[in-house]
Amino acid sequence: MRKTLLKIEGLSSGYGGIDILKDVSFEVKEFEVACIIGPNGAGKSTLIKTVYGLLKPSSGKITFKDEDITGLSPLNILKKGISYLPQGRAIFPLMTVQENLEMGVFSRRDTKIKEDIAKIYDKFPILKERRNQLAGNLSGGEQQILAIAMALLLSPTLMMLDEPSLGLSPQSMSIIFETIKALNKDGITLLMVEQNAKKALQLADHAIVLELGRKRFEGSGQEVLSNPELKKLYLGG
């Protein structure tokens, strides 16, 4: 049995005193790909922003590796082993690829940074080819790979991604989903918000469906894909 890595209990959160997310509970097991889907305004991004400490919950509890992390700052959450890739491209467009990777290790104080950047170049040869180019001149898919690489340099146990395929071409989208699959194979647990629900569910071990801030369904990715009602509501029939 896989151990529980992240546990969400009765979580409510939102903006300006108004809860968008309402009493949501679920668990993410270690080494799995968990996917949150649902219509716009369902509370998907609110949920992972709250886990990462960007939003303070109005109620509920967040536990990571059996430790209560509710309400910790993003920097402290990061130090616990959780990384977060927000919507869009979390990069520095006016810096080179190499400079972006160096910025990605801002919180590290060890002597293995050069070695780990070399490993990133081995893992993502396209970044090695582009190392001296400005990040803003990369394609959308390459920018997203760079953002993932920056997060990897902090050795996360759990990586949270908010709409990783947003705005990408079909070809770049396929590359990003293959990259996510490879990260999971390497032992990283992933919690992903994704509008391309079909593609994400094909990849997911575990799926959470949110609607109007509440959990509507929870099961495997395949269970959501094969549920006629959910398929009609969230996957276009």
PDB file of C-alpha atoms in Angstrom:
ATOM      1  CA  MET A   1       0.000   0.000   0.000  1.00  0.00           C
ATOM      2  CA  ARG A   2       1.252   3.471  -0.894  1.00  0.00           C
ATOM      3  CA  LYS A   3       1.490   5.871   2.030  1.00  0.00           C
ATOM      4  CA  THR A   4      -0.484   9.092   2.145  1.00  0.00           C
ATOM      5  CA  LEU A   5       1.786  12.001   1.235  1.00  0.00           C
ATOM      6  CA  LEU A   6      -0.678  14.913   1.256  1.00  0.00           C
ATOM      7  CA  LYS A   7      -3.920  14.987   3.213  1.00  0.00           C
ATOM      8  CA  ILE A   8      -6.586  17.671   2.780  1.00  0.00           C
ATOM      9  CA  GLU A   9      -9.304  17.725   5.467  1.00  0.00           C
ATOM     10  CA  GLY A  10     -12.399  19.929   5.335  1.00  0.00           C
ATOM     11  CA  LEU A  11     -10.550  22.677   3.471  1.00  0.00           C
ATOM     12  CA  SER A  12     -12.327  25.965   2.761  1.00  0.00           C
ATOM     13  CA  SER A  13     -10.546  28.928   1.216  1.00  0.00           C
ATOM     14  CA  GLY A  14     -11.035  31.907  -1.053  1.00  0.00           C
ATOM     15  CA  TYR A  15     -10.530  35.622  -1.533  1.00  0.00           C
ATOM     16  CA  GLY A  16     -11.618  38.658   0.473  1.00  0.00           C
ATOM     17  CA  GLY A  17     -13.443  36.595   3.072  1.00  0.00           C
ATOM     18  CA  ILE A  18     -15.536  34.742   0.469  1.00  0.00           C
ATOM     19  CA  ASP A  19     -14.909  30.999   0.240  1.00  0.00           C
ATOM     20  CA  ILE A  20     -14.493  29.638  -3.286  1.00  0.00           C
ATOM     21  CA  LEU A  21     -13.423  26.216  -2.008  1.00  0.00           C
ATOM     22  CA  LYS A  22     -15.843  24.639   0.450  1.00  0.00           C
ATOM     23  CA  ASP A  23     -15.168  21.757   2.829  1.00  0.00           C
ATOM     24  CA  VAL A  24     -13.017  19.695   0.444  1.00  0.00           C
ATOM     25  CA  SER A  25     -11.237  16.530   1.631  1.00  0.00           C
ATOM     26  CA  PHE A  26      -9.010  14.057  -0.206  1.00  0.00           C
ATOM     27  CA  GLU A  27      -5.621  12.359  -0.012  1.00  0.00           C
ATOM     28  CA  VAL A  28      -2.717  12.116  -2.431  1.00  0.00           C
ATOM     29  CA  LYS A  29      -0.654   8.938  -2.132  1.00  0.00           C
ATOM     30  CA  GLU A  30       3.092   8.946  -2.680  1.00  0.00           C
ATOM     31  CA  PHE A  31       4.335   8.295  -6.249  1.00  0.00           C
ATOM     32  CA  GLU A  32       0.948   8.895  -7.876  1.00  0.00           C
ATOM     33  CA  VAL A  33      -0.331  11.426 -10.402  1.00  0.00           C
ATOM     34  CA  ALA A  34      -3.403  13.138  -8.982  1.00  0.00           C
ATOM     35  CA  CYS A  35      -5.497  15.378 -11.196  1.00  0.00           C
ATOM     36  CA  ILE A  36      -8.075  18.007 -10.244  1.00  0.00           C
ATOM     37  CA  ILE A  37     -10.646  18.786 -12.925  1.00  0.00           C
ATOM     38  CA  GLY A  38     -13.835  20.817 -13.085  1.00  0.00           C
ATOM     39  CA  PRO A  39     -15.374  23.844 -14.783  1.00  0.00           C
ATOM     40  CA  ASN A  40     -14.016  27.377 -14.457  1.00  0.00           C
ATOM     41  CA  GLY A  41     -14.674  28.777 -10.989  1.00  0.00           C
ATOM     42  CA  ALA A  42     -14.797  25.333  -9.379  1.00  0.00           C
ATOM     43  CA  GLY A  43     -11.950  26.164  -6.972  1.00  0.00           C
ATOM     44  CA  LYS A  44      -9.169  24.137  -8.600  1.00  0.00           C
ATOM     45  CA  SER A  45      -6.461  26.809  -8.557  1.00  0.00           C
ATOM     46  CA  THR A  46      -7.695  28.082  -5.195  1.00  0.00           C
ATOM     47  CA  LEU A  47      -7.042  24.639  -3.763  1.00  0.00           C
ATOM     48  CA  ILE A  48      -3.406  24.320  -4.796  1.00  0.00           C
ATOM     49  CA  LYS A  49      -2.677  27.974  -3.969  1.00  0.00           C
ATOM     50  CA  THR A  50      -3.963  27.248  -0.467  1.00  0.00           C
ATOM     51  CA  VAL A  51      -1.806  24.136  -0.136  1.00  0.00           C
ATOM     52  CA  TYR A  52       1.210  26.219  -1.183  1.00  0.00           C
ATOM     53  CA  GLY A  53       0.461  28.961   1.358  1.00  0.00           C
ATOM     54  CA  LEU A  54      -0.440  31.676  -1.162  1.00  0.00           C
ATOM     55  CA  LEU A  55      -3.950  31.730   0.314  1.00  0.00           C
ATOM     56  CA  LYS A  56      -4.887  31.204   3.959  1.00  0.00           C
ATOM     57  CA  PRO A  57      -7.699  28.687   4.569  1.00  0.00           C
ATOM     58  CA  SER A  58     -10.755  29.809   6.494  1.00  0.00           C
ATOM     59  CA  SER A  59     -11.085  26.286   7.869  1.00  0.00           C
ATOM     60  CA  GLY A  60      -9.649  22.805   7.478  1.00  0.00           C
ATOM     61  CA  LYS A  61      -6.258  21.164   7.733  1.00  0.00           C
ATOM     62  CA  ILE A  62      -3.407  20.357   5.322  1.00  0.00           C
ATOM     63  CA  THR A  63      -0.985  17.594   6.271  1.00  0.00           C
ATOM     64  CA  PHE A  64       2.190  16.724   4.356  1.00  0.00           C
ATOM     65  CA  LYS A  65       4.289  13.702   5.368  1.00  0.00           C
ATOM     66  CA  ASP A  66       2.225  13.515   8.595  1.00  0.00           C
ATOM     67  CA  GLU A  67       3.098  17.138   9.481  1.00  0.00           C
ATOM     68  CA  ASP A  68       0.509  19.909   9.763  1.00  0.00           C
ATOM     69  CA  ILE A  69       1.518  22.579   7.220  1.00  0.00           C
ATOM     70  CA  THR A  70      -1.736  24.577   7.295  1.00  0.00           C
ATOM     71  CA  GLY A  71      -1.062  28.269   6.854  1.00  0.00           C
ATOM     72  CA  LEU A  72       2.728  28.045   6.465  1.00  0.00           C
ATOM     73  CA  SER A  73       4.415  30.551   4.140  1.00  0.00           C
ATOM     74  CA  PRO A  74       5.247  29.505   0.554  1.00  0.00           C
ATOM     75  CA  LEU A  75       8.985  29.530   1.352  1.00  0.00           C
ATOM     76  CA  ASN A  76       8.471  27.153   4.267  1.00  0.00           C
ATOM     77  CA  ILE A  77       6.203  24.948   2.157  1.00  0.00           C
ATOM     78  CA  LEU A  78       8.931  24.857  -0.501  1.00  0.00           C
ATOM     79  CA  LYS A  79      11.493  23.812   2.107  1.00  0.00           C
ATOM     80  CA  LYS A  80       9.227  20.935   3.156  1.00  0.00           C
ATOM     81  CA  GLY A  81       9.511  19.477  -0.372  1.00  0.00           C
ATOM     82  CA  ILE A  82       6.518  20.896  -2.254  1.00  0.00           C
ATOM     83  CA  SER A  83       7.060  22.873  -5.458  1.00  0.00           C
ATOM     84  CA  TYR A  84       4.413  24.835  -7.350  1.00  0.00           C
ATOM     85  CA  LEU A  85       4.230  25.838 -11.009  1.00  0.00           C
ATOM     86  CA  PRO A  86       1.560  28.527 -11.454  1.00  0.00           C
ATOM     87  CA  GLN A  87      -0.470  29.161 -14.601  1.00  0.00           C
ATOM     88  CA  GLY A  88       1.529  30.700 -17.419  1.00  0.00           C
ATOM     89  CA  ARG A  89       5.295  30.464 -17.648  1.00  0.00           C
ATOM     90  CA  ALA A  90       7.061  30.753 -14.284  1.00  0.00           C
ATOM     91  CA  ILE A  91      10.338  31.905 -15.819  1.00  0.00           C
ATOM     92  CA  PHE A  92      12.428  35.080 -16.198  1.00  0.00           C
ATOM     93  CA  PRO A  93      12.019  35.944 -19.899  1.00  0.00           C
ATOM     94  CA  LEU A  94      14.851  38.498 -20.037  1.00  0.00           C
ATOM     95  CA  MET A  95      17.395  36.056 -18.579  1.00  0.00           C
ATOM     96  CA  THR A  96      19.097  33.187 -20.389  1.00  0.00           C
ATOM     97  CA  VAL A  97      18.146  29.562 -19.793  1.00  0.00           C
ATOM     98  CA  GLN A  98      21.334  29.136 -17.730  1.00  0.00           C
ATOM     99  CA  GLU A  99      20.533  32.207 -15.612  1.00  0.00           C
ATOM    100  CA  ASN A 100      16.974  30.933 -15.057  1.00  0.00           C
ATOM    101  CA  LEU A 101      18.294  27.620 -13.754  1.00  0.00           C
ATOM    102  CA  GLU A 102      20.673  29.463 -11.445  1.00  0.00           C
ATOM    103  CA  MET A 103      17.741  31.546 -10.161  1.00  0.00           C
ATOM    104  CA  GLY A 104      15.822  28.316  -9.590  1.00  0.00           C
ATOM    105  CA  VAL A 105      18.228  27.315  -6.825  1.00  0.00           C
ATOM    106  CA  PHE A 106      17.942  30.604  -4.908  1.00  0.00           C
ATOM    107  CA  SER A 107      17.093  28.841  -1.634  1.00  0.00           C
ATOM    108  CA  ARG A 108      19.890  26.256  -1.807  1.00  0.00           C
ATOM    109  CA  ARG A 109      23.158  26.662   0.108  1.00  0.00           C
ATOM    110  CA  ASP A 110      24.976  23.452  -0.891  1.00  0.00           C
ATOM    111  CA  THR A 111      27.922  22.781  -3.191  1.00  0.00           C
ATOM    112  CA  LYS A 112      26.145  20.512  -5.723  1.00  0.00           C
ATOM    113  CA  ILE A 113      24.356  23.206  -7.716  1.00  0.00           C
ATOM    114  CA  LYS A 114      26.600  23.009 -10.811  1.00  0.00           C
ATOM    115  CA  GLU A 115      26.369  19.215 -10.772  1.00  0.00           C
ATOM    116  CA  ASP A 116      22.580  19.304 -10.543  1.00  0.00           C
ATOM    117  CA  ILE A 117      22.268  21.837 -13.381  1.00  0.00           C
ATOM    118  CA  ALA A 118      24.438  19.513 -15.501  1.00  0.00           C
ATOM    119  CA  LYS A 119      21.979  16.687 -14.687  1.00  0.00           C
ATOM    120  CA  ILE A 120      19.094  18.917 -15.783  1.00  0.00           C
ATOM    121  CA  TYR A 121      20.832  19.461 -19.129  1.00  0.00           C
ATOM    122  CA  ASP A 122      21.227  15.685 -19.473  1.00  0.00           C
ATOM    123  CA  LYS A 123      17.531  15.187 -18.705  1.00  0.00           C
ATOM    124  CA  PHE A 124      16.362  17.988 -21.009  1.00  0.00           C
ATOM    125  CA  PRO A 125      18.799  18.247 -23.969  1.00  0.00           C
ATOM    126  CA  ILE A 126      16.689  21.018 -25.548  1.00  0.00           C
ATOM    127  CA  LEU A 127      17.587  23.282 -22.612  1.00  0.00           C
ATOM    128  CA  LYS A 128      21.272  22.509 -23.092  1.00  0.00           C
ATOM    129  CA  GLU A 129      20.971  23.525 -26.739  1.00  0.00           C
ATOM    130  CA  ARG A 130      19.271  26.777 -25.698  1.00  0.00           C
ATOM    131  CA  ARG A 131      21.338  27.487 -22.575  1.00  0.00           C
ATOM    132  CA  ASN A 132      22.584  30.907 -23.797  1.00  0.00           C
ATOM    133  CA  GLN A 133      19.271  32.019 -25.324  1.00  0.00           C
ATOM    134  CA  LEU A 134      16.867  34.370 -23.562  1.00  0.00           C
ATOM    135  CA  ALA A 135      14.091  32.335 -21.986  1.00  0.00           C
ATOM    136  CA  GLY A 136      11.508  34.664 -23.515  1.00  0.00           C
ATOM    137  CA  ASN A 137      12.609  33.556 -26.991  1.00  0.00           C
ATOM    138  CA  LEU A 138      11.853  29.879 -26.324  1.00  0.00           C
ATOM    139  CA  SER A 139       8.661  28.251 -27.595  1.00  0.00           C
ATOM    140  CA  GLY A 140       5.786  27.875 -25.134  1.00  0.00           C
ATOM    141  CA  GLY A 141       6.582  24.199 -24.594  1.00  0.00           C
ATOM    142  CA  GLU A 142      10.281  24.903 -24.043  1.00  0.00           C
ATOM    143  CA  GLN A 143       9.427  27.624 -21.523  1.00  0.00           C
ATOM    144  CA  GLN A 144       7.246  25.173 -19.598  1.00  0.00           C
ATOM    145  CA  ILE A 145      10.035  22.584 -19.609  1.00  0.00           C
ATOM    146  CA  LEU A 146      12.372  25.267 -18.244  1.00  0.00           C
ATOM    147  CA  ALA A 147       9.884  26.073 -15.467  1.00  0.00           C
ATOM    148  CA  ILE A 148       9.663  22.362 -14.581  1.00  0.00           C
ATOM    149  CA  ALA A 149      13.476  22.110 -14.626  1.00  0.00           C
ATOM    150  CA  MET A 150      13.763  25.058 -12.239  1.00  0.00           C
ATOM    151  CA  ALA A 151      11.346  23.372  -9.840  1.00  0.00           C
ATOM    152  CA  LEU A 152      13.245  20.073 -10.093  1.00  0.00           C
ATOM    153  CA  LEU A 153      16.456  21.737  -8.909  1.00  0.00           C
ATOM    154  CA  LEU A 154      14.811  22.064  -5.488  1.00  0.00           C
ATOM    155  CA  SER A 155      14.330  18.267  -5.285  1.00  0.00           C
ATOM    156  CA  PRO A 156      10.593  18.271  -4.569  1.00  0.00           C
ATOM    157  CA  THR A 157       8.747  15.250  -3.229  1.00  0.00           C
ATOM    158  CA  LEU A 158       5.458  16.713  -4.465  1.00  0.00           C
ATOM    159  CA  MET A 159       5.142  18.927  -7.547  1.00  0.00           C
ATOM    160  CA  MET A 160       1.922  20.897  -8.059  1.00  0.00           C
ATOM    161  CA  LEU A 161       1.164  22.173 -11.560  1.00  0.00           C
ATOM    162  CA  ASP A 162      -1.594  24.643 -12.420  1.00  0.00           C
ATOM    163  CA  GLU A 163      -2.685  24.262 -16.055  1.00  0.00           C
ATOM    164  CA  PRO A 164       0.707  23.062 -17.408  1.00  0.00           C
ATOM    165  CA  SER A 165      -0.640  22.753 -20.985  1.00  0.00           C
ATOM    166  CA  LEU A 166      -2.342  26.169 -21.051  1.00  0.00           C
ATOM    167  CA  GLY A 167      -1.774  28.019 -24.340  1.00  0.00           C
ATOM    168  CA  LEU A 168       0.448  25.332 -25.850  1.00  0.00           C
ATOM    169  CA  SER A 169       0.284  23.893 -29.358  1.00  0.00           C
ATOM    170  CA  PRO A 170      -0.874  20.251 -29.609  1.00  0.00           C
ATOM    171  CA  GLN A 171       2.729  19.143 -30.204  1.00  0.00           C
ATOM    172  CA  SER A 172       4.083  21.081 -27.193  1.00  0.00           C
ATOM    173  CA  MET A 173       1.175  19.821 -25.102  1.00  0.00           C
ATOM    174  CA  SER A 174       2.121  16.204 -25.876  1.00  0.00           C
ATOM    175  CA  ILE A 175       5.736  16.902 -24.895  1.00  0.00           C
ATOM    176  CA  ILE A 176       4.647  18.399 -21.562  1.00  0.00           C
ATOM    177  CA  PHE A 177       2.413  15.429 -20.723  1.00  0.00           C
ATOM    178  CA  GLU A 178       5.250  13.040 -21.619  1.00  0.00           C
ATOM    179  CA  THR A 179       7.549  15.077 -19.363  1.00  0.00           C
ATOM    180  CA  ILE A 180       5.039  14.816 -16.504  1.00  0.00           C
ATOM    181  CA  LYS A 181       4.854  11.048 -17.022  1.00  0.00           C
ATOM    182  CA  ALA A 182       8.670  10.823 -16.914  1.00  0.00           C
ATOM    183  CA  LEU A 183       8.833  12.905 -13.701  1.00  0.00           C
ATOM    184  CA  ASN A 184       6.402  10.526 -12.061  1.00  0.00           C
ATOM    185  CA  LYS A 185       8.502   7.539 -13.189  1.00  0.00           C
ATOM    186  CA  ASP A 186      11.460   9.195 -11.467  1.00  0.00           C
ATOM    187  CA  GLY A 187       9.559   9.062  -8.170  1.00  0.00           C
ATOM    188  CA  ILE A 188       7.948  12.499  -7.969  1.00  0.00           C
ATOM    189  CA  THR A 189       4.339  12.701  -6.815  1.00  0.00           C
ATOM    190  CA  LEU A 190       2.274  15.119  -8.900  1.00  0.00           C
ATOM    191  CA  LEU A 191      -0.886  17.089  -8.156  1.00  0.00           C
ATOM    192  CA  MET A 192      -2.129  18.753 -11.305  1.00  0.00           C
ATOM    193  CA  VAL A 193      -4.924  21.146 -12.245  1.00  0.00           C
ATOM    194  CA  GLU A 194      -5.673  20.788 -15.940  1.00  0.00           C
ATOM    195  CA  GLN A 195      -8.386  22.027 -18.317  1.00  0.00           C
ATOM    196  CA  ASN A 196      -7.462  19.389 -20.901  1.00  0.00           C
ATOM    197  CA  ALA A 197      -9.347  16.888 -18.792  1.00  0.00           C
ATOM    198  CA  LYS A 198      -9.244  13.887 -21.147  1.00  0.00           C
ATOM    199  CA  LYS A 199      -5.469  14.044 -21.563  1.00  0.00           C
ATOM    200  CA  ALA A 200      -4.898  14.562 -17.846  1.00  0.00           C
ATOM    201  CA  LEU A 201      -7.247  11.745 -16.815  1.00  0.00           C
ATOM    202  CA  GLN A 202      -5.492   9.315 -19.154  1.00  0.00           C
ATOM    203  CA  LEU A 203      -2.342  10.047 -17.158  1.00  0.00           C
ATOM    204  CA  ALA A 204      -3.881  10.197 -13.678  1.00  0.00           C
ATOM    205  CA  ASP A 205      -3.884   7.456 -11.064  1.00  0.00           C
ATOM    206  CA  HIS A 206      -6.280   9.529  -8.988  1.00  0.00           C
ATOM    207  CA  ALA A 207      -8.846  12.156  -9.991  1.00  0.00           C
ATOM    208  CA  ILE A 208     -10.808  14.727  -8.017  1.00  0.00           C
ATOM    209  CA  VAL A 209     -13.738  16.472  -9.703  1.00  0.00           C
ATOM    210  CA  LEU A 210     -14.682  19.874  -8.241  1.00  0.00           C
ATOM    211  CA  GLU A 211     -17.892  21.749  -8.936  1.00  0.00           C
ATOM    212  CA  LEU A 212     -18.887  25.079  -7.362  1.00  0.00           C
ATOM    213  CA  GLY A 213     -16.106  24.690  -4.798  1.00  0.00           C
ATOM    214  CA  ARG A 214     -17.149  21.243  -3.606  1.00  0.00           C
ATOM    215  CA  LYS A 215     -15.900  17.751  -4.379  1.00  0.00           C
ATOM    216  CA  ARG A 216     -18.328  16.175  -6.810  1.00  0.00           C
ATOM    217  CA  PHE A 217     -16.486  12.890  -7.435  1.00  0.00           C
ATOM    218  CA  GLU A 218     -13.270  11.105  -6.544  1.00  0.00           C
ATOM    219  CA  GLY A 219     -11.787   7.987  -8.101  1.00  0.00           C
ATOM    220  CA  SER A 220      -9.228   6.798 -10.608  1.00  0.00           C
ATOM    221  CA  GLY A 221      -8.693   8.663 -13.851  1.00  0.00           C
ATOM    222  CA  GLN A 222     -10.192   5.706 -15.692  1.00  0.00           C
ATOM    223  CA  GLU A 223     -13.324   5.756 -13.502  1.00  0.00           C
ATOM    224  CA  VAL A 224     -13.981   9.379 -14.440  1.00  0.00           C
ATOM    225  CA  LEU A 225     -13.353   8.680 -18.121  1.00  0.00           C
ATOM    226  CA  SER A 226     -15.770   5.757 -18.092  1.00  0.00           C
ATOM    227  CA  ASN A 227     -18.537   7.409 -16.026  1.00  0.00           C
ATOM    228  CA  PRO A 228     -21.265   8.465 -18.526  1.00  0.00           C
ATOM    229  CA  GLU A 229     -22.614  11.318 -16.378  1.00  0.00           C
ATOM    230  CA  LEU A 230     -19.195  12.795 -15.609  1.00  0.00           C
ATOM    231  CA  LYS A 231     -18.134  12.307 -19.206  1.00  0.00           C
ATOM    232  CA  LYS A 232     -21.154  14.285 -20.409  1.00  0.00           C
ATOM    233  CA  LEU A 233     -20.729  17.069 -17.848  1.00  0.00           C
ATOM    234  CA  TYR A 234     -16.972  17.592 -17.910  1.00  0.00           C
ATOM    235  CA  LEU A 235     -15.554  15.900 -20.991  1.00  0.00           C
ATOM    236  CA  GLY A 236     -17.984  16.987 -23.678  1.00  0.00           C
ATOM    237  CA  GLY A 237     -19.883  13.693 -23.913  1.00  0.00           C
TER     238      GLY A 237
END
